[in-house]
Tab-separated table of C-alpha atoms in Angstrom:
chain	number	residue	atom	x	y	z
A	1	MET	CA	63.471	56.413	-4.978
A	2	ALA	CA	62.688	53.885	-7.751
A	3	SER	CA	65.960	52.055	-7.116
A	4	ALA	CA	65.183	51.854	-3.398
A	5	THR	CA	61.768	50.363	-4.148
A	6	PHE	CA	63.320	47.839	-6.527
A	7	PHE	CA	65.877	46.888	-3.887
A	8	PHE	CA	63.129	46.410	-1.268
A	9	VAL	CA	61.052	44.183	-3.566
A	10	GLY	CA	64.132	42.147	-4.422
A	11	PHE	CA	64.882	41.745	-0.735
A	12	LEU	CA	61.339	40.429	-0.083
A	13	VAL	CA	61.655	37.870	-2.897
A	14	LEU	CA	65.002	36.610	-1.616
A	15	ALA	CA	63.680	36.508	1.947
A	16	GLY	CA	60.644	34.516	0.814
A	17	GLU	CA	62.817	32.009	-0.992
A	18	ALA	CA	65.061	31.679	2.054
A	19	ILE	CA	62.055	31.047	4.309
A	20	ALA	CA	60.696	28.433	1.878
A	21	LEU	CA	64.069	26.645	1.759
A	22	GLN	CA	64.298	26.745	5.538
A	23	ARG	CA	60.761	25.336	5.835
A	24	LYS	CA	61.659	22.551	3.411
A	25	ASP	CA	64.757	21.759	5.461
A	26	ASP	CA	62.675	21.751	8.651
A	27	LEU	CA	60.119	19.386	7.097
A	28	SER	CA	62.849	17.088	5.855
A	29	GLU	CA	64.053	16.795	9.429
A	30	MET	CA	60.581	15.828	10.630
A	31	GLU	CA	59.410	12.239	10.549
A	32	MET	CA	56.626	9.873	11.535
A	33	ASP	CA	56.638	7.387	14.350
A	34	GLU	CA	57.638	4.060	12.788
A	35	ASP	CA	54.760	2.082	14.325
A	36	GLU	CA	52.291	4.723	13.182
A	37	LEU	CA	53.685	4.672	9.641
A	38	LEU	CA	53.488	0.875	9.462
A	39	GLY	CA	49.942	1.047	10.849
A	40	LEU	CA	48.954	3.427	8.055
A	41	PHE	CA	50.448	1.065	5.467
A	42	GLU	CA	48.409	-1.814	6.936
A	43	VAL	CA	45.179	0.214	6.932
A	44	MET	CA	45.651	1.234	3.304
A	45	SER	CA	46.561	-2.310	2.300
A	46	SER	CA	43.322	-3.599	3.828
A	47	LEU	CA	41.257	-1.134	1.797
A	48	ILE	CA	42.667	-0.271	-1.629
A	49	GLU	CA	43.851	-2.399	-4.539
A	50	ASP	CA	47.364	-0.967	-4.732
A	51	PRO	CA	50.078	-3.236	-3.310
A	52	GLY	CA	52.691	-0.605	-4.114
A	53	TRP	CA	51.012	2.192	-2.158
A	54	GLY	CA	53.594	2.054	0.644
A	55	ARG	CA	56.502	2.247	-1.793
A	56	ALA	CA	54.890	5.142	-3.652
A	57	HIS	CA	54.177	7.055	-0.422
A	58	PRO	CA	56.990	6.258	2.028
A	59	GLU	CA	56.634	9.715	3.597
A	60	PRO	CA	52.885	10.415	3.357
A	61	CYS	CA	53.055	13.431	5.662
A	62	THR	CA	55.850	15.264	3.839
A	63	GLU	CA	57.669	14.320	0.635
A	64	THR	CA	55.187	11.813	-0.839
A	65	PRO	CA	51.693	12.951	0.218
A	66	TRP	CA	48.403	11.283	-0.774
A	67	PRO	CA	45.161	13.343	-0.973
A	68	GLY	CA	43.240	11.016	1.362
A	69	VAL	CA	45.751	11.260	4.203
A	70	GLU	CA	46.333	14.315	6.368
A	71	CYS	CA	48.836	14.837	9.166
A	72	GLU	CA	49.506	17.301	11.948
A	73	ILE	CA	52.605	18.239	13.892
A	74	GLY	CA	52.747	16.629	17.305
A	75	GLU	CA	52.023	18.866	20.285
A	76	ASP	CA	54.476	17.103	22.582
A	77	ASP	CA	57.213	16.689	19.977
A	78	PRO	CA	57.192	19.204	17.063
A	79	SER	CA	59.610	17.000	15.127
A	80	ILE	CA	57.021	14.229	14.760
A	81	PHE	CA	54.086	14.083	12.345
A	82	HIS	CA	50.915	12.203	13.250
A	83	VAL	CA	48.222	10.907	10.899
A	84	THR	CA	44.969	12.693	11.777
A	85	LYS	CA	42.761	11.911	8.777
A	86	VAL	CA	42.136	8.957	6.471
A	87	HIS	CA	39.556	9.404	3.732
A	88	ILE	CA	38.745	6.773	1.104
A	89	GLY	CA	36.138	7.577	-1.533
A	90	PRO	CA	35.500	7.903	-5.279
A	91	ASP	CA	36.599	11.520	-5.100
A	92	ILE	CA	40.087	10.275	-4.202
A	93	ILE	CA	40.548	6.967	-6.015
A	94	THR	CA	38.703	4.818	-8.592
A	95	PRO	CA	37.856	2.053	-8.069
A	96	THR	CA	37.426	3.057	-4.467
A	97	CYS	CA	38.404	-0.195	-2.736
A	98	LYS	CA	39.365	-3.747	-3.492
A	99	ILE	CA	36.766	-6.520	-3.445
A	100	SER	CA	38.042	-7.961	-0.160
A	101	ALA	CA	38.269	-4.588	1.591
A	102	ASN	CA	37.871	-4.640	5.366
A	103	ILE	CA	38.345	-2.441	8.430
A	104	SER	CA	41.736	-3.351	9.869
A	105	ASP	CA	42.612	-3.448	13.565
A	106	ALA	CA	45.757	-1.593	12.475
A	107	LEU	CA	43.683	1.567	13.056
A	108	LEU	CA	44.728	1.132	16.676
A	109	LYS	CA	48.248	2.088	15.570
A	110	LEU	CA	46.920	5.535	14.601
A	111	PRO	CA	46.209	6.937	18.078
A	112	TYR	CA	46.001	10.536	16.841
A	113	LEU	CA	43.386	9.838	14.152
A	114	LYS	CA	40.632	12.471	14.226
A	115	THR	CA	38.760	11.688	11.000
A	116	LEU	CA	37.983	8.331	9.438
A	117	SER	CA	35.854	8.575	6.306
A	118	ILE	CA	35.237	5.515	4.123
A	119	PHE	CA	32.714	6.100	1.341
A	120	ASN	CA	31.418	3.605	-1.234
A	121	CYS	CA	34.081	1.067	-0.332
A	122	PHE	CA	32.382	-2.066	1.031
A	123	VAL	CA	30.238	-3.100	-1.911
A	124	SER	CA	31.119	-6.776	-2.487
A	125	SER	CA	32.327	-8.730	0.532
A	126	PRO	CA	30.494	-8.649	3.894
A	127	VAL	CA	32.105	-6.415	6.524
A	128	THR	CA	31.054	-5.969	10.160
A	129	LEU	CA	31.971	-3.372	12.742
A	130	SER	CA	34.228	-4.630	15.514
A	131	PRO	CA	32.535	-4.393	18.928
A	132	THR	CA	35.707	-2.951	20.511
A	133	LEU	CA	37.854	-1.354	17.798
A	134	PHE	CA	36.394	2.137	17.602
A	135	GLY	CA	36.042	2.590	21.337
A	136	ALA	CA	39.847	2.557	21.565
A	137	LEU	CA	40.242	5.432	19.072
A	138	SER	CA	40.014	8.099	21.736
A	139	SER	CA	41.052	10.987	19.454
A	140	LEU	CA	38.350	10.329	16.850
A	141	GLU	CA	36.054	13.267	16.156
A	142	HIS	CA	34.549	12.389	12.782
A	143	LEU	CA	33.496	8.832	11.859
A	144	ALA	CA	31.745	8.446	8.496
A	145	LEU	CA	31.220	5.000	6.981
A	146	TYR	CA	28.437	5.813	4.532
A	147	SER	CA	27.240	4.303	1.242
A	148	ASN	CA	28.703	0.885	2.065
A	149	PRO	CA	25.964	-1.643	1.179
A	150	THR	CA	27.791	-4.728	2.500
A	151	LEU	CA	28.622	-3.187	5.863
A	152	SER	CA	26.339	-5.121	8.206
A	153	GLY	CA	25.957	-6.263	11.784
A	154	GLU	CA	25.027	-4.119	14.762
A	155	ILE	CA	26.145	-0.667	15.823
A	156	PRO	CA	28.801	-1.240	18.502
A	157	SER	CA	27.905	0.296	21.852
A	158	SER	CA	31.642	0.948	22.356
A	159	LEU	CA	31.248	4.011	20.115
A	160	ALA	CA	29.941	5.717	23.245
A	161	GLU	CA	33.475	5.589	24.644
A	162	ILE	CA	34.741	8.104	22.061
A	163	ALA	CA	34.054	11.123	24.239
A	164	GLY	CA	35.165	13.703	21.654
A	165	LEU	CA	33.122	12.333	18.740
A	166	ARG	CA	31.318	15.148	16.919
A	167	VAL	CA	30.059	13.458	13.726
A	168	LEU	CA	28.772	9.883	13.407
A	169	SER	CA	27.494	8.939	9.955
A	170	LEU	CA	26.667	5.306	9.202
A	171	SER	CA	24.123	6.095	6.511
A	172	GLN	CA	23.235	3.888	3.522
A	173	THR	CA	24.693	0.681	4.878
A	174	ASN	CA	23.074	-2.586	5.960
A	175	LEU	CA	23.240	-2.295	9.734
A	176	GLN	CA	20.680	-4.168	11.817
A	177	GLY	CA	19.563	-4.350	15.421
A	178	ASN	CA	18.777	-1.605	17.907
A	179	ILE	CA	20.284	1.825	18.349
A	180	PRO	CA	22.512	1.412	21.433
A	181	LYS	CA	21.194	3.472	24.310
A	182	GLU	CA	24.823	4.031	25.367
A	183	LEU	CA	25.200	6.499	22.495
A	184	GLY	CA	23.310	8.965	24.661
A	185	ARG	CA	26.581	9.558	26.510
A	186	LEU	CA	28.057	11.302	23.458
A	187	VAL	CA	27.556	14.804	24.810
A	188	ASN	CA	29.809	16.368	22.153
A	189	LEU	CA	28.091	14.716	19.204
A	190	GLU	CA	26.736	17.292	16.748
A	191	GLN	CA	25.525	15.088	13.881
A	192	LEU	CA	24.024	11.604	14.033
A	193	ASP	CA	23.056	10.030	10.703
A	194	LEU	CA	21.914	6.404	10.751
A	195	SER	CA	19.532	6.715	7.794
A	196	TYR	CA	18.923	4.057	5.145
A	197	ASN	CA	19.688	0.990	7.234
A	198	ASN	CA	17.678	-1.913	8.661
A	199	LEU	CA	17.627	-0.757	12.262
A	200	SER	CA	14.743	-1.882	14.456
A	201	GLY	CA	13.483	-1.451	18.004
A	202	GLU	CA	12.627	1.859	19.618
A	203	ILE	CA	14.476	5.150	19.489
A	204	PRO	CA	16.210	5.169	22.898
A	205	ASP	CA	15.049	7.842	25.290
A	206	GLU	CA	18.730	8.296	26.238
A	207	ILE	CA	19.265	10.073	22.944
A	208	GLY	CA	18.139	13.157	24.845
A	209	GLY	CA	21.581	13.159	26.474
A	210	MET	CA	23.253	14.299	23.244
A	211	ILE	CA	23.076	17.928	24.293
A	212	SER	CA	25.256	19.201	21.407
A	213	LEU	CA	23.216	17.528	18.648
A	214	THR	CA	22.212	19.716	15.691
A	215	VAL	CA	21.327	17.033	13.100
A	216	LEU	CA	19.398	13.810	13.793
A	217	ASP	CA	18.616	11.585	10.803
A	218	LEU	CA	17.169	8.138	11.508
A	219	SER	CA	15.027	7.945	8.370
A	220	TRP	CA	14.436	4.872	6.224
A	221	ASN	CA	14.761	2.201	8.887
A	222	GLY	CA	12.296	-0.075	10.687
A	223	LEU	CA	12.213	1.803	13.977
A	224	GLN	CA	9.135	1.266	16.134
A	225	GLY	CA	7.543	2.746	19.213
A	226	GLN	CA	6.923	6.429	19.812
A	227	VAL	CA	8.948	9.544	19.140
A	228	PRO	CA	10.797	10.060	22.455
A	229	PRO	CA	9.782	13.282	24.244
A	230	SER	CA	13.424	13.648	25.342
A	231	LEU	CA	14.172	15.063	21.874
A	232	GLY	CA	12.555	18.245	23.134
A	233	THR	CA	15.520	18.826	25.448
A	234	LEU	CA	18.020	19.058	22.575
A	235	GLN	CA	17.934	22.813	22.217
A	236	LEU	CA	20.531	22.973	19.424
A	237	LEU	CA	18.658	20.678	17.031
A	238	GLN	CA	18.160	22.108	13.552
A	239	LYS	CA	17.108	18.966	11.684
A	240	ILE	CA	14.999	15.972	12.727
A	241	ASP	CA	14.311	13.344	10.069
A	242	LEU	CA	12.486	10.253	11.333
A	243	GLY	CA	10.661	9.584	8.072
A	244	SER	CA	9.935	6.131	6.630
A	245	ASN	CA	9.897	4.089	9.818
A	246	LYS	CA	7.131	2.337	11.808
A	247	LEU	CA	6.668	4.932	14.529
A	248	VAL	CA	3.305	5.178	16.288
A	249	GLY	CA	1.636	7.402	18.850
A	250	SER	CA	1.378	11.166	18.728
A	251	ILE	CA	3.880	13.932	18.124
A	252	PRO	CA	5.430	14.877	21.503
A	253	PRO	CA	4.379	18.411	22.519
A	254	ALA	CA	7.936	18.880	23.846
A	255	LEU	CA	9.204	19.215	20.265
A	256	GLY	CA	7.747	22.725	20.333
A	257	LYS	CA	10.661	23.786	22.540
A	258	LEU	CA	13.169	23.337	19.691
A	259	SER	CA	13.432	26.998	18.795
A	260	ARG	CA	16.256	26.434	16.282
A	261	LEU	CA	14.604	23.612	14.346
A	262	VAL	CA	14.601	24.168	10.577
A	263	LEU	CA	13.411	20.772	9.299
A	264	LEU	CA	10.944	18.305	10.825
A	265	ASP	CA	10.244	15.165	8.793
A	266	LEU	CA	7.949	12.534	10.324
A	267	SER	CA	6.566	11.232	7.023
A	268	GLN	CA	5.735	7.623	6.165
A	269	ASN	CA	4.990	6.456	9.703
A	270	CYS	CA	1.862	5.581	11.706
A	271	ILE	CA	1.746	8.757	13.802
A	272	ASN	CA	-1.705	10.001	14.742
A	273	GLY	CA	-3.011	13.479	15.340
A	274	PRO	CA	-3.821	16.078	16.053
A	275	ILE	CA	-0.577	17.969	15.498
A	276	PRO	CA	0.075	19.637	18.892
A	277	GLU	CA	-0.276	23.402	19.068
A	278	THR	CA	2.969	23.596	21.018
A	279	LEU	CA	4.720	23.325	17.642
A	280	SER	CA	3.857	26.996	17.261
A	281	GLY	CA	7.146	27.517	19.102
A	282	LEU	CA	9.093	26.359	16.035
A	283	GLN	CA	9.537	29.863	14.701
A	284	GLN	CA	12.623	28.947	12.627
A	285	LEU	CA	10.929	25.982	10.946
A	286	GLN	CA	11.213	25.964	7.149
A	287	TYR	CA	10.277	22.396	6.202
A	288	LEU	CA	7.338	20.529	7.750
A	289	ILE	CA	6.891	17.055	6.243
A	290	VAL	CA	4.278	14.866	7.900
A	291	ASP	CA	2.706	13.121	4.883
A	292	HIS	CA	1.469	9.515	4.931
A	293	ASN	CA	0.426	9.441	8.595
A	294	PRO	CA	-3.101	8.919	10.017
A	295	ILE	CA	-3.312	12.419	11.507
A	296	ASN	CA	-7.110	12.486	10.920
A	297	SER	CA	-7.763	16.058	12.047
A	298	ARG	CA	-8.071	19.553	10.641
A	299	ILE	CA	-5.168	21.620	9.359
A	300	PRO	CA	-3.815	23.301	12.515
A	301	LEU	CA	-4.308	27.063	12.460
A	302	PHE	CA	-1.023	27.771	14.257
A	303	LEU	CA	0.853	26.951	11.037
A	304	GLY	CA	-0.077	30.452	9.929
A	305	THR	CA	2.230	31.869	12.600
A	306	LEU	CA	5.324	30.037	11.331
A	307	GLN	CA	6.478	32.743	8.973
A	308	ASN	CA	9.657	30.965	7.846
A	309	LEU	CA	7.853	27.944	6.404
A	310	THR	CA	9.093	27.175	2.912
A	311	ALA	CA	7.565	23.742	2.301
A	312	ILE	CA	4.564	22.015	3.885
A	313	SER	CA	3.668	18.444	2.998
A	314	VAL	CA	0.690	16.793	4.694
A	315	SER	CA	-0.407	14.481	1.874
A	316	GLU	CA	-2.435	11.372	2.748
A	317	CYS	CA	-2.968	12.333	6.385
A	318	GLY	CA	-6.742	12.001	6.560
A	319	LEU	CA	-7.112	15.762	6.991
A	320	THR	CA	-10.663	17.114	7.133
A	321	GLY	CA	-12.380	20.479	7.056
A	322	PRO	CA	-11.666	23.491	4.838
A	323	ILE	CA	-8.370	24.862	3.588
A	324	PRO	CA	-7.579	27.818	5.891
A	325	ASN	CA	-6.905	31.269	4.495
A	326	PHE	CA	-3.667	31.728	6.448
A	327	PHE	CA	-1.483	30.143	3.776
A	328	SER	CA	-1.535	33.427	1.882
A	329	SER	CA	0.245	35.069	4.838
A	330	LEU	CA	3.233	32.717	4.644
A	331	ASN	CA	5.485	34.903	2.541
A	332	SER	CA	8.249	32.306	2.167
A	333	LEU	CA	6.053	29.371	1.140
A	334	THR	CA	7.187	27.733	-2.116
A	335	ALA	CA	5.640	24.228	-1.939
A	336	LEU	CA	2.320	23.102	-0.471
A	337	SER	CA	1.069	19.515	-0.717
A	338	LEU	CA	-2.431	18.844	0.625
A	339	ASP	CA	-3.352	16.022	-1.763
A	340	ASN	CA	-5.134	12.755	-0.996
A	341	ASN	CA	-7.003	13.972	2.083
A	342	ASN	CA	-10.663	14.652	2.876
A	343	LEU	CA	-10.514	18.435	2.668
A	344	SER	CA	-13.785	20.117	1.743
A	345	GLY	CA	-15.147	23.550	0.916
A	346	THR	CA	-13.839	26.028	-1.619
A	347	VAL	CA	-10.240	26.710	-2.594
A	348	PRO	CA	-9.087	30.094	-1.222
A	349	PRO	CA	-8.280	32.296	-4.250
A	350	SER	CA	-5.535	33.896	-2.141
A	351	LEU	CA	-3.419	30.754	-2.644
A	352	GLY	CA	-2.779	31.972	-6.169
A	353	SER	CA	-1.734	35.453	-5.095
A	354	LEU	CA	0.935	34.870	-2.483
A	355	PRO	CA	3.293	37.853	-2.069
A	356	ASN	CA	6.137	37.932	-4.595
A	357	SER	CA	4.631	34.839	-6.276
A	358	MET	CA	6.768	32.569	-4.109
A	359	LEU	CA	4.494	29.516	-4.351
A	360	ASP	CA	5.906	27.259	-7.031
A	361	GLN	CA	4.193	23.927	-6.307
A	362	LEU	CA	0.615	23.374	-5.200
A	363	ASN	CA	-1.065	19.982	-4.974
A	364	LEU	CA	-4.734	19.901	-3.967
A	365	SER	CA	-5.642	16.741	-5.862
A	366	HIS	CA	-7.954	13.994	-4.648
A	367	ASN	CA	-9.891	15.768	-1.942
A	368	GLN	CA	-13.557	16.777	-1.669
A	369	LEU	CA	-13.121	20.406	-2.651
A	370	SER	CA	-16.019	22.180	-4.347
A	371	GLY	CA	-17.071	25.431	-5.902
A	372	GLU	CA	-15.337	27.584	-8.478
A	373	LEU	CA	-11.559	27.652	-8.733
A	374	LYS	CA	-10.467	31.271	-9.088
A	375	PHE	CA	-6.717	31.354	-9.558
A	376	PRO	CA	-5.143	34.169	-11.629
A	377	GLU	CA	-4.151	33.158	-15.146
A	378	GLU	CA	-0.546	34.222	-14.532
A	379	PHE	CA	-0.386	31.817	-11.585
A	380	ILE	CA	-1.820	28.951	-13.635
A	381	GLU	CA	0.608	29.495	-16.502
A	382	ARG	CA	3.617	29.833	-14.211
A	383	LEU	CA	3.012	26.650	-12.250
A	384	GLY	CA	1.825	24.517	-15.163
A	385	GLU	CA	2.045	20.838	-14.151
A	386	ARG	CA	3.201	21.834	-10.681
A	387	LEU	CA	-0.431	22.768	-10.010
A	388	ASP	CA	-2.648	19.717	-9.500
A	389	VAL	CA	-6.356	20.015	-8.683
A	390	ARG	CA	-7.730	16.779	-10.127
A	391	GLY	CA	-9.892	14.305	-8.277
A	392	ASN	CA	-12.216	16.934	-6.757
A	393	ASP	CA	-15.572	16.047	-8.317
A	394	LYS	CA	-17.375	19.203	-7.228
A	395	LEU	CA	-14.677	21.625	-8.308
A	396	CYS	CA	-15.303	23.680	-11.442
A	397	THR	CA	-14.032	26.730	-13.316
A	398	SER	CA	-15.240	29.470	-15.598
A	399	ASN	CA	-11.722	30.048	-16.948
A	400	LYS	CA	-11.079	28.260	-20.239
A	401	LEU	CA	-7.369	28.226	-19.443
A	402	TYR	CA	-7.972	25.207	-17.196
A	403	LEU	CA	-8.997	23.160	-20.202
A	404	ASN	CA	-5.793	23.919	-22.115
A	405	LYS	CA	-3.900	20.621	-22.205
A	406	ASN	CA	-0.786	22.435	-23.425
A	407	ILE	CA	-0.474	24.018	-19.984
A	408	SER	CA	-1.194	20.965	-17.865
A	409	ILE	CA	-3.246	17.783	-17.905
A	410	TYR	CA	-3.614	18.153	-14.137
A	411	LEU	CA	-6.018	21.090	-14.393
A	412	GLN	CA	-8.791	19.389	-16.321
A	413	ILE	CA	-11.874	20.282	-14.339
A	414	PRO	CA	-15.301	20.951	-15.839
A	415	PRO	CA	-16.774	24.407	-16.432
A	416	CYS	CA	-19.174	25.800	-13.876
A	417	LEU	CA	-22.874	26.246	-14.522
A	418	GLY	CA	-24.182	29.567	-13.329
A	419	THR	CA	-21.319	31.721	-14.602
A	420	LYS	CA	-21.923	34.686	-16.874
A	421	GLU	CA	-20.787	32.570	-19.811
A	422	ASN	CA	-22.934	29.513	-19.045
A	423	GLY	CA	-25.813	30.775	-16.919
A	424	GLY	CA	-27.282	28.659	-14.135
A	425	ASN	CA	-26.721	28.180	-10.425
A	426	GLY	CA	-22.963	27.666	-10.021
A	427	THR	CA	-22.986	23.872	-10.006
A	428	VAL	CA	-20.562	21.593	-11.797
A	429	GLN	CA	-21.251	20.709	-15.411
A	430	GLU	CA	-20.734	16.996	-15.989
A	431	HIS	CA	-17.665	16.147	-18.003
A	432	PRO	CA	-18.479	14.199	-21.204
A	433	ASP	CA	-16.096	11.472	-20.128
A	434	ASN	CA	-15.635	11.837	-16.398
A	435	SER	CA	-13.097	9.046	-16.267
A	436	SER	CA	-10.735	10.883	-18.612
A	437	ARG	CA	-10.026	13.388	-15.866
A	438	TYR	CA	-8.117	10.703	-14.011
A	439	HIS	CA	-6.036	9.314	-16.819
A	440	GLY	CA	-2.281	9.536	-16.609
A	441	LYS	CA	-0.299	10.131	-13.444
A	442	ILE	CA	-1.202	12.158	-10.412
A	443	SER	CA	0.959	14.683	-8.675
A	444	SER	CA	1.991	13.519	-5.245
A	445	ASN	CA	4.553	14.283	-2.599
A	446	ALA	CA	5.749	10.683	-2.778
A	447	ALA	CA	9.143	9.876	-4.244
A	448	GLN	CA	7.556	8.645	-7.477
A	449	TRP	CA	4.480	9.364	-9.586
A	450	LEU	CA	1.613	6.918	-9.117
A	451	ASN	CA	-1.556	6.312	-11.059
A	452	PRO	CA	-4.851	6.533	-9.121
A	453	LEU	CA	-5.167	2.791	-8.485
A	454	GLU	CA	-1.613	2.671	-7.147
A	455	VAL	CA	-2.373	5.619	-4.876
A	456	LEU	CA	-5.487	3.938	-3.483
A	457	SER	CA	-3.572	0.702	-2.944
A	458	PHE	CA	-0.792	2.573	-1.205
A	459	ILE	CA	-3.197	4.436	1.069
A	460	TYR	CA	-4.965	1.198	1.960
A	461	TYR	CA	-1.710	-0.576	2.712
A	462	ASN	CA	-0.310	2.313	4.749
A	463	PHE	CA	-3.350	2.765	6.971
A	464	ALA	CA	-4.026	-0.965	7.274
A	465	PHE	CA	-0.445	-1.506	8.369
A	466	CYS	CA	-0.682	1.265	10.972
A	467	TRP	CA	-3.906	-0.216	12.349
A	468	ILE	CA	-2.490	-3.719	12.563
A	469	PHE	CA	0.728	-2.446	14.106
A	470	ILE	CA	-1.100	-0.463	16.774
A	471	LEU	CA	-3.150	-3.517	17.685
């Protein structure tokens, strides 16, 4: 029995070797179309600083592969390989590209190309996108030209002719002009990322034609006008990031129809309130970021029904009224930024006792909150400097832990009068040096820490700009 088993194993090894040799022979008989091979050599020559690349990789699909090039066997002729992917980036080669790198028209010789990814390549010499080149690449599914600071010019409307395009990423470049309305014809597009450019004009209403879209990122541009209501028809959307633009008007109620939306970022714009109650339909929403907008209304109560919320940021929105109690019912909440508003009333103690202690960042600074702050000591110690309550002149505490600078300088509020320890009527005891409570930096949801004067200047600039822009 043992000898039979040994014989069977030996047979499998020999059979495997025979199959591998046969596969190698089959591959050696396969080849690339000569025009396609020469086109690949031209494309690589226009990008990388390696004049010997063609000699080093004469058979890039078989015997001499390169990690940034992928091929597939032809459907019509199984003996022919076709180039289907070209990727240039620092993960493949360093330095990524030569100084005079450009996008060659030789791409037209790669008719089977599905993926073109050029990352951190155009960093020295100016490069523009051809108005016709990409429209002729009918097989393209994934076009990513991101982190290329010298890539400029306008987005070619001919991109709309690539019917099978699924991913379009032109992020972190220097593109200008409007977003072509023709892009709305890309019904198979799943991801559109045009963030960190210098785009202007309005977001085209035709974008609502991208019925397969799951990710829309237009942040960090100079886009104007209103958020198009047509976005509410894109039922597959999971992420909308329109932050850091010059958008005005109100939030379209139609966005509440996006039942799969996970992230909504409208921050750093001139959008006014109130936030429409139709957004209660966003039951999958995890991240709501609306800070630095003149919302000028109360915190909407429907937020308490969005049980998947993980982070809420409504800093510097002109919010008024009290802090609602519903935040304690959001079991997944980890970050809450309500700073630099006009919120009043007491701080709900329940904020410090969220289930499973999920809350890990709480910013209530620079409001008009009053009364005694009654957070559990364990909560105070755990959050440390991630808990900021400064800039609320009528807020006080009877817990000496708030005065412990070793825990956080952002908790320095005066003791209350009228407590068992101090006696009195529950009012705030004046701090010996009231100004010292505002020294240092303040916690904010902004990308950097700002001192109080910088915050006030920023608020003034932001709201003044919105007012001027609306006029």
